[in-house]
Amino acid sequence: MERILNLIDGRLQPPAGDAWLDVHAPATGTVHAHLPDSDAADVQAAVDAAMHAFPGWVALGREGRSRVILRLAELIERDLERFAEAESLDNGKPVHLAREVDIPRAVANFRFFATAILHFASEAHLMDDIAVNYTDRQPIGVVGCISPWNLPLYLFTWKIAPALAAGNTVVAKPSEVTPYTAYLMSRLCEEAGMPPGVLNIVHGTGPRVGAAITAHPDIHAISFTGGTRTGQEIARTAAPMFKKLSLELGGKNPVLIFDDCDFEAMLRTTVRSSFRNQGQICLCGSRILIQRGIYDRFRDAFVERVKALKVGDPKDPASDLGAVVSEPHMEKVLSYVDLAREEGGTVLCGGERVRLDGELADGWFISPTVIEGLGPACRTNQEEIFGPVVTLMPFDTEEEALAMANSTPYGLASVLWTQDVKRAHRLARQLQAGIVWVNCWMVRDLRTPFGGMKSSGVGREGGFEALRFFTEAKNVCVRL
Ligand code: NAD
């Protein structure tokens, strides 16, 4: 059985306490590797290494750091197929999705920030003949990066890349549910020329490793992506220590469909925005609001397409959906289908565990699920399910759609389907969401600010926003 190791001070090593956890393959329900159950001692060793490496990493300069990060991107790209298979094995997603989206995006994250840092300029403020101010943006020091299981390498690198490019050294923790690709990446760091201690990866659980990173007095910034409740816990620890915090949390994203939309484009994309990655993308639209005049037409066409989706072997290129990430997660998702029924909803399709044949018989597969007949205030429509489950709700007016869209505690992403340009701009301004897609979904430009409002988070990632987060701004005022 493969043993995943920590990367600390440039060396792959077992946890100090020699304790191990199981890593499961969601498609078969079996254990495929063991993972360090690290603790505060491992985090301390990682922080020591990161502090030691910091001055050298800064001294390398932005071009030197950029070269190392670009080399790491190249090596991941060289091994793309191996990474894609590993991501699928660990997470349950179709291999083709990991090959087309997750791993190329991890490569793009490194390339993007390795080059962004070369163009990252700071401001100067001239006060007539009195003085000149300039902003000196310096790296923070040691920073912590904590990521979730849904897009494992994609979101892990989305944090690490800007942190490193900006000149910080990093103590990072991938999700204990999906640690494999972070480990494969750690095996490439030496070949990429990454100096020891610059990037440290400590594997283990949230309460042991994540909490130790959050509470460590020498880690001055925390970039976290995960659930809202975990985000609250992290904020409770980190805020009184005055750490910089970037929190990318949960969502309950609305899709607003008006009767003047391009119906076919909307339908095609809404199937994707509902069930891509088994619905386990924080940006998936889970509440579909449809203008009453086209409600029946949409519901019938949508359910027909959803029923045609193939839930199957993640290795099969024809599979649209693979397995959900874990047994507890499968049970949580299915419990929400039960809740929807109790709340008076009608399950139009799906709603069940799917039993495949052979070695996949015990895999954690769920059929894509569409529910109607529920009001916007019920728990099914308020709480994050984070699986292949969507609800349909009709609306009459723009005002009603907006009120329904904004009625949850979350505010991550919204999708808007209309051909009316004025309405699109009007609603985009009023939707309480950090990201609004008009007539599209998941079109991503890495330069744009990324993040949520309300209970979906604090701060923005992406582009220069991320480089600003991972630096400390100092104003220098020089008398003329
Ligand atoms: P999670 O909050 O359970 O775990 C995320 C990470 O935090 C893991 O590495 C976990 O080990 C760690 N962690 C857990 N407890 C911790 C603690 N007390 N202190 C420090 N770290 C701790 O989330 P998850 O189940 O892995 O991921 C799913 C959630 O992530 C969903 O809510 C989803 O919406 C959210 N998400 C948000 C975004 C976004 O960009 N806003 C992107 C992807 C996923």
Tab-separated table of N, CA and C in Angstrom, residues 1 24 28-29 51 59 73 76 78 108-109 126 138 209 221 238 249 282 302 350 357 360 383 458 471 480:
chain	number	residue	atom	x	y	z
A	1	MET	N	0.848	-1.206	0.000
A	1	MET	CA	0.000	0.000	0.000
A	1	MET	C	0.879	1.250	0.000
A	24	HIS	N	-9.255	6.669	0.959
A	24	HIS	CA	-10.172	5.805	0.218
A	24	HIS	C	-10.292	6.212	-1.249
A	28	THR	N	-14.541	2.699	-5.515
A	28	THR	CA	-14.607	1.304	-5.067
A	28	THR	C	-14.898	1.203	-3.574
A	29	GLY	N	-14.743	2.314	-2.865
A	29	GLY	CA	-14.940	2.295	-1.414
A	29	GLY	C	-13.796	1.624	-0.673
A	51	MET	N	10.702	29.245	8.081
A	51	MET	CA	11.331	30.479	8.586
A	51	MET	C	12.795	30.542	8.155
A	59	ALA	N	15.607	36.580	-1.355
A	59	ALA	CA	16.823	37.044	-2.037
A	59	ALA	C	16.912	36.537	-3.475
A	73	ALA	N	5.575	23.886	-12.799
A	73	ALA	CA	4.413	23.776	-13.707
A	73	ALA	C	4.734	22.822	-14.861
A	76	ILE	N	4.658	19.158	-13.710
A	76	ILE	CA	3.299	18.636	-13.520
A	76	ILE	C	2.684	18.355	-14.891
A	78	ARG	N	4.278	17.630	-17.605
A	78	ARG	CA	4.934	16.417	-18.145
A	78	ARG	C	4.238	15.158	-17.631
A	108	ALA	N	-1.784	25.883	-14.922
A	108	ALA	CA	-2.058	27.291	-15.265
A	108	ALA	C	-1.913	28.191	-14.043
A	109	ASN	N	-2.321	27.711	-12.877
A	109	ASN	CA	-2.173	28.529	-11.661
A	109	ASN	C	-0.702	28.893	-11.438
A	126	LEU	N	2.171	61.253	-5.539
A	126	LEU	CA	2.946	62.497	-5.465
A	126	LEU	C	2.115	63.593	-4.815
A	138	GLN	N	5.917	44.020	0.519
A	138	GLN	CA	6.899	43.001	0.876
A	138	GLN	C	6.207	41.691	1.235
A	209	VAL	N	-3.820	19.156	12.213
A	209	VAL	CA	-2.839	19.923	11.421
A	209	VAL	C	-3.380	21.316	11.070
A	221	ALA	N	-0.311	34.722	7.944
A	221	ALA	CA	-1.495	34.840	7.070
A	221	ALA	C	-2.021	33.442	6.805
A	238	ALA	N	-7.736	32.905	14.436
A	238	ALA	CA	-6.758	33.771	13.771
A	238	ALA	C	-7.034	35.259	13.971
A	249	LEU	N	-15.515	30.255	1.191
A	249	LEU	CA	-16.369	29.311	1.916
A	249	LEU	C	-17.503	28.753	1.046
A	282	CYS	N	-17.893	24.559	-5.700
A	282	CYS	CA	-18.517	25.620	-4.908
A	282	CYS	C	-19.310	26.561	-5.807
A	302	PHE	N	-35.129	19.664	-19.145
A	302	PHE	CA	-34.000	19.502	-18.217
A	302	PHE	C	-33.973	18.084	-17.651
A	350	GLY	N	-33.596	10.810	-10.125
A	350	GLY	CA	-32.441	10.563	-9.254
A	350	GLY	C	-32.846	10.384	-7.807
A	357	ASP	N	-21.507	-2.276	-11.240
A	357	ASP	CA	-21.113	-3.696	-11.189
A	357	ASP	C	-19.659	-3.878	-10.762
A	360	LEU	N	-16.823	-1.860	-8.632
A	360	LEU	CA	-17.427	-0.566	-8.307
A	360	LEU	C	-18.708	-0.718	-7.470
A	383	GLU	N	-29.666	25.515	2.785
A	383	GLU	CA	-28.411	24.932	3.251
A	383	GLU	C	-27.611	24.350	2.088
A	458	VAL	N	-14.543	35.938	2.998
A	458	VAL	CA	-13.945	37.254	3.234
A	458	VAL	C	-12.704	37.336	2.368
A	471	THR	N	1.152	39.918	0.397
A	471	THR	CA	2.206	40.888	0.707
A	471	THR	C	1.667	41.870	1.742
A	480	LEU	N	10.219	66.022	-0.281
A	480	LEU	CA	10.969	66.548	-1.440
A	480	LEU	C	11.691	67.829	-1.063
